[in-house]
Tab-separated table of C-alpha atoms in Angstrom:
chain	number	residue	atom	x	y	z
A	1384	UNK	CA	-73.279	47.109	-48.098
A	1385	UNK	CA	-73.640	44.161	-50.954
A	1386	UNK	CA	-75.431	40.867	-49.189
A	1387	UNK	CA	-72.001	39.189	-50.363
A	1388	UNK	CA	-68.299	40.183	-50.990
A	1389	UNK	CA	-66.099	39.025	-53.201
A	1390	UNK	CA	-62.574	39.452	-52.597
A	1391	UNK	CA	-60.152	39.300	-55.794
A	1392	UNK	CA	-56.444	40.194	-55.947
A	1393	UNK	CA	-55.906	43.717	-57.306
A	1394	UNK	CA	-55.077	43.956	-60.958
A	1395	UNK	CA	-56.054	42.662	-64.393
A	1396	UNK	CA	-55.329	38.398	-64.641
A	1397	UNK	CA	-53.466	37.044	-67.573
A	1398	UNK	CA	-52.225	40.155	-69.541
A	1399	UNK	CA	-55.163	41.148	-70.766
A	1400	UNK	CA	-55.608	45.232	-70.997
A	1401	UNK	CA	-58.588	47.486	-69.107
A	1402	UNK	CA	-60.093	47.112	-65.641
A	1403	UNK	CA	-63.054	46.649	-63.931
A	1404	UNK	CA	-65.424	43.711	-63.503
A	1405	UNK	CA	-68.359	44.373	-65.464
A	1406	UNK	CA	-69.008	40.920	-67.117
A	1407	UNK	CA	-68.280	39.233	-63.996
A	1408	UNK	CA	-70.849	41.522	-62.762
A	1409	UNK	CA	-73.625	40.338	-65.024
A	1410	UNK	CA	-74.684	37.602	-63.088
A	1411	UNK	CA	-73.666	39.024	-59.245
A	1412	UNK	CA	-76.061	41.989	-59.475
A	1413	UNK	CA	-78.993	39.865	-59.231
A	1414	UNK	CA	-78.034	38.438	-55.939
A	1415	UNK	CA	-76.397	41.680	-54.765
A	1416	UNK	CA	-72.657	40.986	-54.808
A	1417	UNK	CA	-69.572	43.005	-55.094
A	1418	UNK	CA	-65.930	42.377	-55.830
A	1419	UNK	CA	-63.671	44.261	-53.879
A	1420	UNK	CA	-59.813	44.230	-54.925
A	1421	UNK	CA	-57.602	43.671	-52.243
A	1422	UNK	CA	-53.325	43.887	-52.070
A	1423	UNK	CA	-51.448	41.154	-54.019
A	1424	UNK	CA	-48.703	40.279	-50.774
A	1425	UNK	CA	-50.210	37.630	-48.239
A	1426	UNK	CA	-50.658	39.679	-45.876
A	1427	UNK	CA	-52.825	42.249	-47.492
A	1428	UNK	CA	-54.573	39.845	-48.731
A	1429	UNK	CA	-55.862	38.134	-46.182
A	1430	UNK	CA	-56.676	41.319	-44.135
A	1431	UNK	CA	-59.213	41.789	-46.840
A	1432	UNK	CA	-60.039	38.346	-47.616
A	1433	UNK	CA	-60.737	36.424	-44.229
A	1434	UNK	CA	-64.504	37.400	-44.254
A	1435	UNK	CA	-65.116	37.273	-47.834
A	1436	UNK	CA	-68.367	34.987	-48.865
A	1437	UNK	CA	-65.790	33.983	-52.140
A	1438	UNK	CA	-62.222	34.498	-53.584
A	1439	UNK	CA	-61.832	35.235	-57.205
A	1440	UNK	CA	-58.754	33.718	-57.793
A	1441	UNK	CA	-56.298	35.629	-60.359
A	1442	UNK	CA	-52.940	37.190	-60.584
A	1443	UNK	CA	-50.993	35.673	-57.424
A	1444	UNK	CA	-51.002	32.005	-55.470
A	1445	UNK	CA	-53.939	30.951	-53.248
A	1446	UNK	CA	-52.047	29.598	-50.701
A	1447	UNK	CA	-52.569	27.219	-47.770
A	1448	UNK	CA	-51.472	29.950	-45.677
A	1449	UNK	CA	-54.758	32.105	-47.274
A	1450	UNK	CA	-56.849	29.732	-47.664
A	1451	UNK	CA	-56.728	28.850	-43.830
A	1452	UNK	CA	-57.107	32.390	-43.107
A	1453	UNK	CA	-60.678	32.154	-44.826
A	1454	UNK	CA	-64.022	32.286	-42.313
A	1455	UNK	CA	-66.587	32.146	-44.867
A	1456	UNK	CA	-65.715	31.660	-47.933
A	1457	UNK	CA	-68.022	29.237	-50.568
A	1458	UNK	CA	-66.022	28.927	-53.085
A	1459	UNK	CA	-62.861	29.817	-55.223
A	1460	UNK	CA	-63.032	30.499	-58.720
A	1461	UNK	CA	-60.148	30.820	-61.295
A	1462	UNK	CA	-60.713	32.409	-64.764
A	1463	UNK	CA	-58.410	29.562	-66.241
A	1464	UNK	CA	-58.010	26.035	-67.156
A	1465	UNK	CA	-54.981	25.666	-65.093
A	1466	UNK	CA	-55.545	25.632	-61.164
A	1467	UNK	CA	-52.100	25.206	-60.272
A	1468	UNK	CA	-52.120	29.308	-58.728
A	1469	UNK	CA	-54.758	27.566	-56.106
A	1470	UNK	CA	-53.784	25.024	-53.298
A	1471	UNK	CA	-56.474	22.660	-53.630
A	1472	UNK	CA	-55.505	20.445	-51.302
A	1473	UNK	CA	-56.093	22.839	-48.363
A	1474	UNK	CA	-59.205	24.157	-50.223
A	1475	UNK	CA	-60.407	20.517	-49.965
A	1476	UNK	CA	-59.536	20.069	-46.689
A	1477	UNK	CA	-61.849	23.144	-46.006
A	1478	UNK	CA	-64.517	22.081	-47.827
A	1479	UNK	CA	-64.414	24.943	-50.007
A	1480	UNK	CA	-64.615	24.090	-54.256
A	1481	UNK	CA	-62.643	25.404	-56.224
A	1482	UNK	CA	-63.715	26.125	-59.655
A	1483	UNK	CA	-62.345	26.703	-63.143
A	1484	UNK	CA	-62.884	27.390	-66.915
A	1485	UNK	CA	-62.370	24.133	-68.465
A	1486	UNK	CA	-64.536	24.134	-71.178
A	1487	UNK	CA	-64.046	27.794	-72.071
A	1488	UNK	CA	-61.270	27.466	-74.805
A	1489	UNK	CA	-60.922	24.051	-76.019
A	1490	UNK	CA	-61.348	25.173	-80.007
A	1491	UNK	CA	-58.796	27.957	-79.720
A	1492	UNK	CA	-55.897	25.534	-78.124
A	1493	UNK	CA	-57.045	22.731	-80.434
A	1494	UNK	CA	-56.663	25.397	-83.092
A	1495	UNK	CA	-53.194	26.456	-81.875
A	1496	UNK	CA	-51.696	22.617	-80.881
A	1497	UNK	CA	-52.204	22.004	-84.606
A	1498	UNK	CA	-50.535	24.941	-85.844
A	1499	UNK	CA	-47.370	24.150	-83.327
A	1500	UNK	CA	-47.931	20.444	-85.029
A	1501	UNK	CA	-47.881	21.922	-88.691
A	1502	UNK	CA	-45.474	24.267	-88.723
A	1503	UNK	CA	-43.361	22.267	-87.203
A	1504	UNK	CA	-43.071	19.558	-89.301
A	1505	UNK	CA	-43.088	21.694	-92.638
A	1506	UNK	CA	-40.313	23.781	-90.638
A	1507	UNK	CA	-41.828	26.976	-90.994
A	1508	UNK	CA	-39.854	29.333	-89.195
A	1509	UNK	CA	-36.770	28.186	-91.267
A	1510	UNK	CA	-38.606	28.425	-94.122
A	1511	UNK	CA	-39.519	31.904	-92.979
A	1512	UNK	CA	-36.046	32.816	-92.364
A	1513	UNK	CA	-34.659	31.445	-95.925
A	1514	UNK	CA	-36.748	33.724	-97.769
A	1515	UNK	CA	-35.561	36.542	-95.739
A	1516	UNK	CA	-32.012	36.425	-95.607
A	1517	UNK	CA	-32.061	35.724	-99.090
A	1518	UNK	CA	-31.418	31.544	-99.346
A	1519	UNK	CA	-34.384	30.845	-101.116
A	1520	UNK	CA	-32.822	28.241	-103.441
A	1521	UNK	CA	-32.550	26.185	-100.026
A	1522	UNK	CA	-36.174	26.329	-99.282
A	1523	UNK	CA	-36.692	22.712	-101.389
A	1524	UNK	CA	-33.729	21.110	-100.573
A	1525	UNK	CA	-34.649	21.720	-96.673
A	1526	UNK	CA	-38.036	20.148	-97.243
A	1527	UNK	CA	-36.962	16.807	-99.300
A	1528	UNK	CA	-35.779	15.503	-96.300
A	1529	UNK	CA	-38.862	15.230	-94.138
A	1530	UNK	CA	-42.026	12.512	-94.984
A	1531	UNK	CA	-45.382	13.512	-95.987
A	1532	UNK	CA	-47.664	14.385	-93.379
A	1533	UNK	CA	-50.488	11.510	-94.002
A	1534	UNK	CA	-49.312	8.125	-92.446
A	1535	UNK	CA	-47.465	9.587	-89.691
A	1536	UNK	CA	-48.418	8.966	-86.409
A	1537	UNK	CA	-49.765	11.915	-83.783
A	1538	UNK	CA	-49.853	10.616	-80.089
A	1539	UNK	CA	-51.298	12.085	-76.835
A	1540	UNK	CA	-50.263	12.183	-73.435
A	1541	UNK	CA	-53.315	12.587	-71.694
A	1542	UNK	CA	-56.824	12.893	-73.881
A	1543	UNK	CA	-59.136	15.364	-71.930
A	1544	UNK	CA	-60.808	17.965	-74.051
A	1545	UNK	CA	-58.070	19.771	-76.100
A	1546	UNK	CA	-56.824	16.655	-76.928
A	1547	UNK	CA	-60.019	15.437	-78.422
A	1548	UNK	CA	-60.670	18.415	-80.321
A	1549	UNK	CA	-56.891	18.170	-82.051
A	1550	UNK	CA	-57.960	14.915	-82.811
A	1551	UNK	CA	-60.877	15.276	-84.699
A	1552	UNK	CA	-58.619	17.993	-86.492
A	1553	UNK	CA	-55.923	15.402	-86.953
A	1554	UNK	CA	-57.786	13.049	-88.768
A	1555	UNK	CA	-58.131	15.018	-92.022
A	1556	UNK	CA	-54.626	15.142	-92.669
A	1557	UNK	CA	-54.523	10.856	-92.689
A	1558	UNK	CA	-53.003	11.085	-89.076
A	1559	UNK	CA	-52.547	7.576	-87.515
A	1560	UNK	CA	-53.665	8.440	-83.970
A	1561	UNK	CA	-52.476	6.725	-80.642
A	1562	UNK	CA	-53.243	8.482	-76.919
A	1563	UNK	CA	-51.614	7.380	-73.604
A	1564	UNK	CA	-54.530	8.232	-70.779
A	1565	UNK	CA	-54.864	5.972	-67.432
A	1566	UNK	CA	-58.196	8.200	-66.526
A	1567	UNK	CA	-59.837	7.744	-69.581
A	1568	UNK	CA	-62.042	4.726	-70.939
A	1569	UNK	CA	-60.212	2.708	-73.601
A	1570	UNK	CA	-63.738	2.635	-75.206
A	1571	UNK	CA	-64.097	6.565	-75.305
A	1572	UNK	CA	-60.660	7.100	-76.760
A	1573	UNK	CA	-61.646	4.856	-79.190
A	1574	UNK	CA	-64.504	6.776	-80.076
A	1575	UNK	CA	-62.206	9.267	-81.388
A	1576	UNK	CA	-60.670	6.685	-84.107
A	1577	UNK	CA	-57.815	7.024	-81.560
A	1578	UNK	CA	-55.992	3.659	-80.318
A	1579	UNK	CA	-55.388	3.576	-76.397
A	1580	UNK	CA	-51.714	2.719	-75.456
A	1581	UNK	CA	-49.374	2.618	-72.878
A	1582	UNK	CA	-46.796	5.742	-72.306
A	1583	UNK	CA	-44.150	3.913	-73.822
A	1584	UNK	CA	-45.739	2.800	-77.297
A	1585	UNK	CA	-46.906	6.660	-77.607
A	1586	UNK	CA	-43.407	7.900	-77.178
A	1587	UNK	CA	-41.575	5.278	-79.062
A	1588	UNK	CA	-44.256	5.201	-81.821
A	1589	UNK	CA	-44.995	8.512	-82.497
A	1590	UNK	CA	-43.546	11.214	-84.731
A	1591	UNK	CA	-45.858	13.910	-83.234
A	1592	UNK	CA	-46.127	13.707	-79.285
A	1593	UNK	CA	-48.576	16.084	-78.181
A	1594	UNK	CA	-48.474	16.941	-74.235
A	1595	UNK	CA	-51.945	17.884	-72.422
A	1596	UNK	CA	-51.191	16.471	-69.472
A	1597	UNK	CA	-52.691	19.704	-66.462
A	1598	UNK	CA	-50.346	21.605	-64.055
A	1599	UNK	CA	-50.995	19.067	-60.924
A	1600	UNK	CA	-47.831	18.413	-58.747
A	1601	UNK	CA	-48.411	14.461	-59.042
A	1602	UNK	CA	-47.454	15.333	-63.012
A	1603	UNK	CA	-44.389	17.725	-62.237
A	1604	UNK	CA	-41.758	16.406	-64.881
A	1605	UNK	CA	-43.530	13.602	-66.051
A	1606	UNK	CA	-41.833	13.497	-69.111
A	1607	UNK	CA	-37.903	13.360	-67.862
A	1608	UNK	CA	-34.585	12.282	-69.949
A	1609	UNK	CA	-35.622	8.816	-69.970
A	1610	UNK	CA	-38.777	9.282	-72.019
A	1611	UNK	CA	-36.955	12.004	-74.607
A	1612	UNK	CA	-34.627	8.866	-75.336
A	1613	UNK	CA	-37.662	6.529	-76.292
A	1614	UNK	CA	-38.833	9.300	-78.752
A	1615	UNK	CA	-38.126	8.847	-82.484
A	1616	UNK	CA	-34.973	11.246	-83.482
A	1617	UNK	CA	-37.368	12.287	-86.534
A	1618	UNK	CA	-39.711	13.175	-83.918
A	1619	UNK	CA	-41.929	16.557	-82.833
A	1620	UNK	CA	-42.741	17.463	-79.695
A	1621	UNK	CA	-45.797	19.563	-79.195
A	1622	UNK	CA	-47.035	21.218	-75.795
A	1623	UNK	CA	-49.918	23.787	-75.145
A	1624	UNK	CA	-50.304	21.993	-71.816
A	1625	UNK	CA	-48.509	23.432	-68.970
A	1626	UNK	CA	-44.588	23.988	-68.731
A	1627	UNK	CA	-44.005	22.402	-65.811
A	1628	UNK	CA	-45.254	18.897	-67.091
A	1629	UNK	CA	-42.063	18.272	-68.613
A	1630	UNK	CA	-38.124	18.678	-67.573
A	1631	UNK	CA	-37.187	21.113	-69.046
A	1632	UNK	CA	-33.608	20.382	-69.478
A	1633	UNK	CA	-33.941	16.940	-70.409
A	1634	UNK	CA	-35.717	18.569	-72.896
A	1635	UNK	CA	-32.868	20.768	-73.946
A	1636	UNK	CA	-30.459	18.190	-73.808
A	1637	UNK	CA	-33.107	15.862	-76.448
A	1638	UNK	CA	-33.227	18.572	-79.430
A	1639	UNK	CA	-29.334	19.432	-78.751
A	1640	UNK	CA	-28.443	15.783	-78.678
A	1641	UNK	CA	-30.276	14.829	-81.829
A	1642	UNK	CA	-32.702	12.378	-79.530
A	1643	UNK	CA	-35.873	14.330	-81.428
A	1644	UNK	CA	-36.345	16.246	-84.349
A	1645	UNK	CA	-38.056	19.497	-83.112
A	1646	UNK	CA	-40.235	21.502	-80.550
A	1647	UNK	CA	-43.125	23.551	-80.884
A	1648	UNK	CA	-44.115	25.189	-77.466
A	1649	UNK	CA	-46.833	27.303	-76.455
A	1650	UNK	CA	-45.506	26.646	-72.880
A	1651	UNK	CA	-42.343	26.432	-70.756
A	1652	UNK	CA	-41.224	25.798	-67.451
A	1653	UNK	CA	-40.225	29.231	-66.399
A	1654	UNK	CA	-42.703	32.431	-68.116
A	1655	UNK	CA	-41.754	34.440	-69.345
A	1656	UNK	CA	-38.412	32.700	-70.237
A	1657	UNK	CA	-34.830	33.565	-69.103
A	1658	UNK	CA	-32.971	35.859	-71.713
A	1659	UNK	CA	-30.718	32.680	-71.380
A	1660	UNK	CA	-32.759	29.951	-72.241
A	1661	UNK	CA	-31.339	27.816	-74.779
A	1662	UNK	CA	-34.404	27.278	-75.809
A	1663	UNK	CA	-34.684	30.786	-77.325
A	1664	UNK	CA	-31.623	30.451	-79.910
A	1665	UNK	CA	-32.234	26.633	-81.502
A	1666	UNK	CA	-33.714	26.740	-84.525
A	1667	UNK	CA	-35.128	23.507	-83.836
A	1668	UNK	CA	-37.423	24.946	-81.628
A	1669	UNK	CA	-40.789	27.037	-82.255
A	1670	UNK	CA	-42.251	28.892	-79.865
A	1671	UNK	CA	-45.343	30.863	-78.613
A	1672	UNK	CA	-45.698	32.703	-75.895
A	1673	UNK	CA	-48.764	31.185	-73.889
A	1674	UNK	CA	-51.446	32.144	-76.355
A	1675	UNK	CA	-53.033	29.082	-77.296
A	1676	UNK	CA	-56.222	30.153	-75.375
A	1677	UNK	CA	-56.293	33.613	-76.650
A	1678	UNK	CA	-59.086	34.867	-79.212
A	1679	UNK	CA	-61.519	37.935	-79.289
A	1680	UNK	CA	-63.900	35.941	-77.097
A	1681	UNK	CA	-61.542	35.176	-74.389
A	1682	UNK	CA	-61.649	37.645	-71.894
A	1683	UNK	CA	-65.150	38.215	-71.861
A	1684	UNK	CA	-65.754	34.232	-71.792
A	1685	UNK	CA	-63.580	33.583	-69.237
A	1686	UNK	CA	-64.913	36.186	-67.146
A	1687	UNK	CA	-68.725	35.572	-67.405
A	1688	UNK	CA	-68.161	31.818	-66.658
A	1689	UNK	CA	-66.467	33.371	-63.374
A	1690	UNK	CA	-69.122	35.136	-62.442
A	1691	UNK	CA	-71.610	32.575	-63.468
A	1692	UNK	CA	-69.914	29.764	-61.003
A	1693	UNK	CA	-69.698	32.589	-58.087
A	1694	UNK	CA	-73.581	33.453	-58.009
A	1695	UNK	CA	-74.091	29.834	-58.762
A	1696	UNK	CA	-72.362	28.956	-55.280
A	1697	UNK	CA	-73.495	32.216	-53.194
A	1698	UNK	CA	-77.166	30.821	-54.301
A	1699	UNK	CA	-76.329	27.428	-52.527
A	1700	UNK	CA	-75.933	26.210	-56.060
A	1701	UNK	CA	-73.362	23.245	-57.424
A	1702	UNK	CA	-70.827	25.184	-59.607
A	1703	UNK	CA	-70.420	23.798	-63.296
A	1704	UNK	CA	-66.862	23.112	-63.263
A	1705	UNK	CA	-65.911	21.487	-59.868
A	1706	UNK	CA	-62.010	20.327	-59.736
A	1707	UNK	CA	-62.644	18.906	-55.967
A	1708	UNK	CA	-66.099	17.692	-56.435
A	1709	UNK	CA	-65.944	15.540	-53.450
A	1710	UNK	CA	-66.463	18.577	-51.184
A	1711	UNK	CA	-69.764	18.769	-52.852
A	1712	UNK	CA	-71.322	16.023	-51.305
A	1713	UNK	CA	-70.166	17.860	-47.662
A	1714	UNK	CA	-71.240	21.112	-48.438
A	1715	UNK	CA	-75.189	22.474	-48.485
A	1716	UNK	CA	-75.247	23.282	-52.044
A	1717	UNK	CA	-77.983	21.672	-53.893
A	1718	UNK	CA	-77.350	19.769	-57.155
A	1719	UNK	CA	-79.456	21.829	-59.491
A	1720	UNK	CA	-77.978	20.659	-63.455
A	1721	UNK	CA	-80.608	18.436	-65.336
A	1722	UNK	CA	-77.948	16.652	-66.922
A	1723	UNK	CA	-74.821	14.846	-66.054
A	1724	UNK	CA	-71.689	17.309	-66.454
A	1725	UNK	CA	-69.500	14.584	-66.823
A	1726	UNK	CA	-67.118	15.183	-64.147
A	1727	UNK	CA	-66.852	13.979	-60.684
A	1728	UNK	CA	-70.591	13.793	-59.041
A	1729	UNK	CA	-72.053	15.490	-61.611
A	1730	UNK	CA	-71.401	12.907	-64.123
């Protein structure tokens, strides 16, 4: 028997193809752990899971309900950005941190947030579709209606990582730059040649509103009818942040109404969608289906860093990426990093 078990959900995460948890493994054989899958309904789960040493979060909810099942466990790691499939809350309230992949994908997102951006604005899809069905002859005429690109103005709602990195992107194309951020420094958004602002002068400002705001339920439909309204009608919305960020039908009711321009989505409220989504038949819309992340390096990345932060812990060691670093200070894990990490205790 392995000095420490790892219990994960049975079944690939994301929809990524093949089995087995050989990079994961890479840094658990040293220290003599195994993952072990266990059933995906509660139940089953926690049958397995109540003794595990760690939970490697993937594929359905970590619950309150599970997580208060839990005897030993040192930590719970997610192969994601996101960490709304884990209740942290409880997880805190245990003492147990909770880890992620936050610095994992930031280029490829970047990469993909400026693609939305771009082919929005130069209407690609319709452009797509012209040439196709034989209208070429309106391919021009389509296009003398918008602005050049340089001048206009890209803003954020919330400037963590990805946000930064489509900025320095941004700034080629003569992007004027704003970024609405309460958690950030003024002086580090500056840094960026991006100008701080308030919600209000992003969204009324703006012809490119770019949403990174994180799946946390204090930010559940932040962006409601109200702030659609304040937007530009010339304007492009852009999210590769989480679905559930904005309201979704307020959004609907904003590209029908004429209140903005366009969409271009790498995320929605509901995925996959409903065959009924409006969404799916307005041509004002572009869409992606939650590949912003994905390259050839992403499932082995992803997976390492998983495996890194789990022998990090089960050798009494701070993880790297901490979402509730307060339990840190509570637990006996030793801070081991050199060098600030730049987030909670760490930094």
């Amino acid at each position: 028997m392995a000095r420490f078990r790892i219990v994960t959900p049975a079944g690939a995460s994301f929809t990524v193809a093949g089995g087995g948890y050989a990079l994961e493994s890479e840094a658990l054989a040293e220290i003599d752990a195994e993952i072990v899958e266990a059933p995906t309904d509660t139940a089953g789960f926690i049958a397995v899971a109540k003794e595990a040493d760690a939970i490697y979060a993937k594929g359905i909810p970590i619950t309150k309900e599970i997580i208060d099942s839990l005897t030993k466990c040192r930590i719970i790691a997610l192969g994601s950005v996101g960490v709304d499939s884990v209740d942290v809350k409880a997880a805190t309230a245990r003492g147990i941190p909770v880890t992620n992949v936050p610095d994992t994908f930031i280029e490829e997102v970047a990469d993909h947030a400026m693609t939305l951006l771009l082919a929005g604005f130069r209407r690609l899809i319709e452009q797509d579709r012209m040439v196709r069905e034989g209208r070429w002859k309106e391919g021009r005429p389509a296009l003398l209606k918008i602005p050049r690109l340089m001048g206009q103005t890209l803003g954020f709602i919330s400037f963590g990582r990805v946000a930064r990195a489509v900025a320095r992107r941004a700034a080629p194309f003569g992007l004027r730059m704003m970024a609405y951020d309460p958690f950030v420094e003024e002086l580090q958004i500056a840094e960026y040649g991006v100008q701080p602002a308030t919600l209000s002068e992003v969204l009324s400002q703006s012809d490119f509103v770019s949403m990174h705001a994180p799946a946390r339920p204090e930010v559940h439909h932040m962006l409601k009818e109200q702030h659609f309204r304040e937007m530009k009608p010339s304007a492009i919305f852009v999210n590769t942040g989480r679905g559930p960020t904005v309201d979704e039908s307020a959004l609907i009711k904003a590209l029908q109404e004429g209140w903005i321009a366009h969409a271009a989505l790498d995320v929605l409220e509901t995925e996959p969608p409903s065959h009924n989504n409006p969404l799916l038949r307005m041509e004002n819309v572009t869409l992606t289906a939650h590949v912003a992340s994905a390259s050839a390096r992403f499932d082995e990345a992803r997976k390492r860093r998983v495996g890194h932060e789990l022998a990090l812990v089960l050798q009494d060691k701070w993880p790297m990426s901490c979402v509730n670093p307060a339990v840190l200070q509570t637990t006996k894990l030793r801070r081991w990093q050199p060098i600030g990490m730049g987030r909670g205790p760490n930094s």
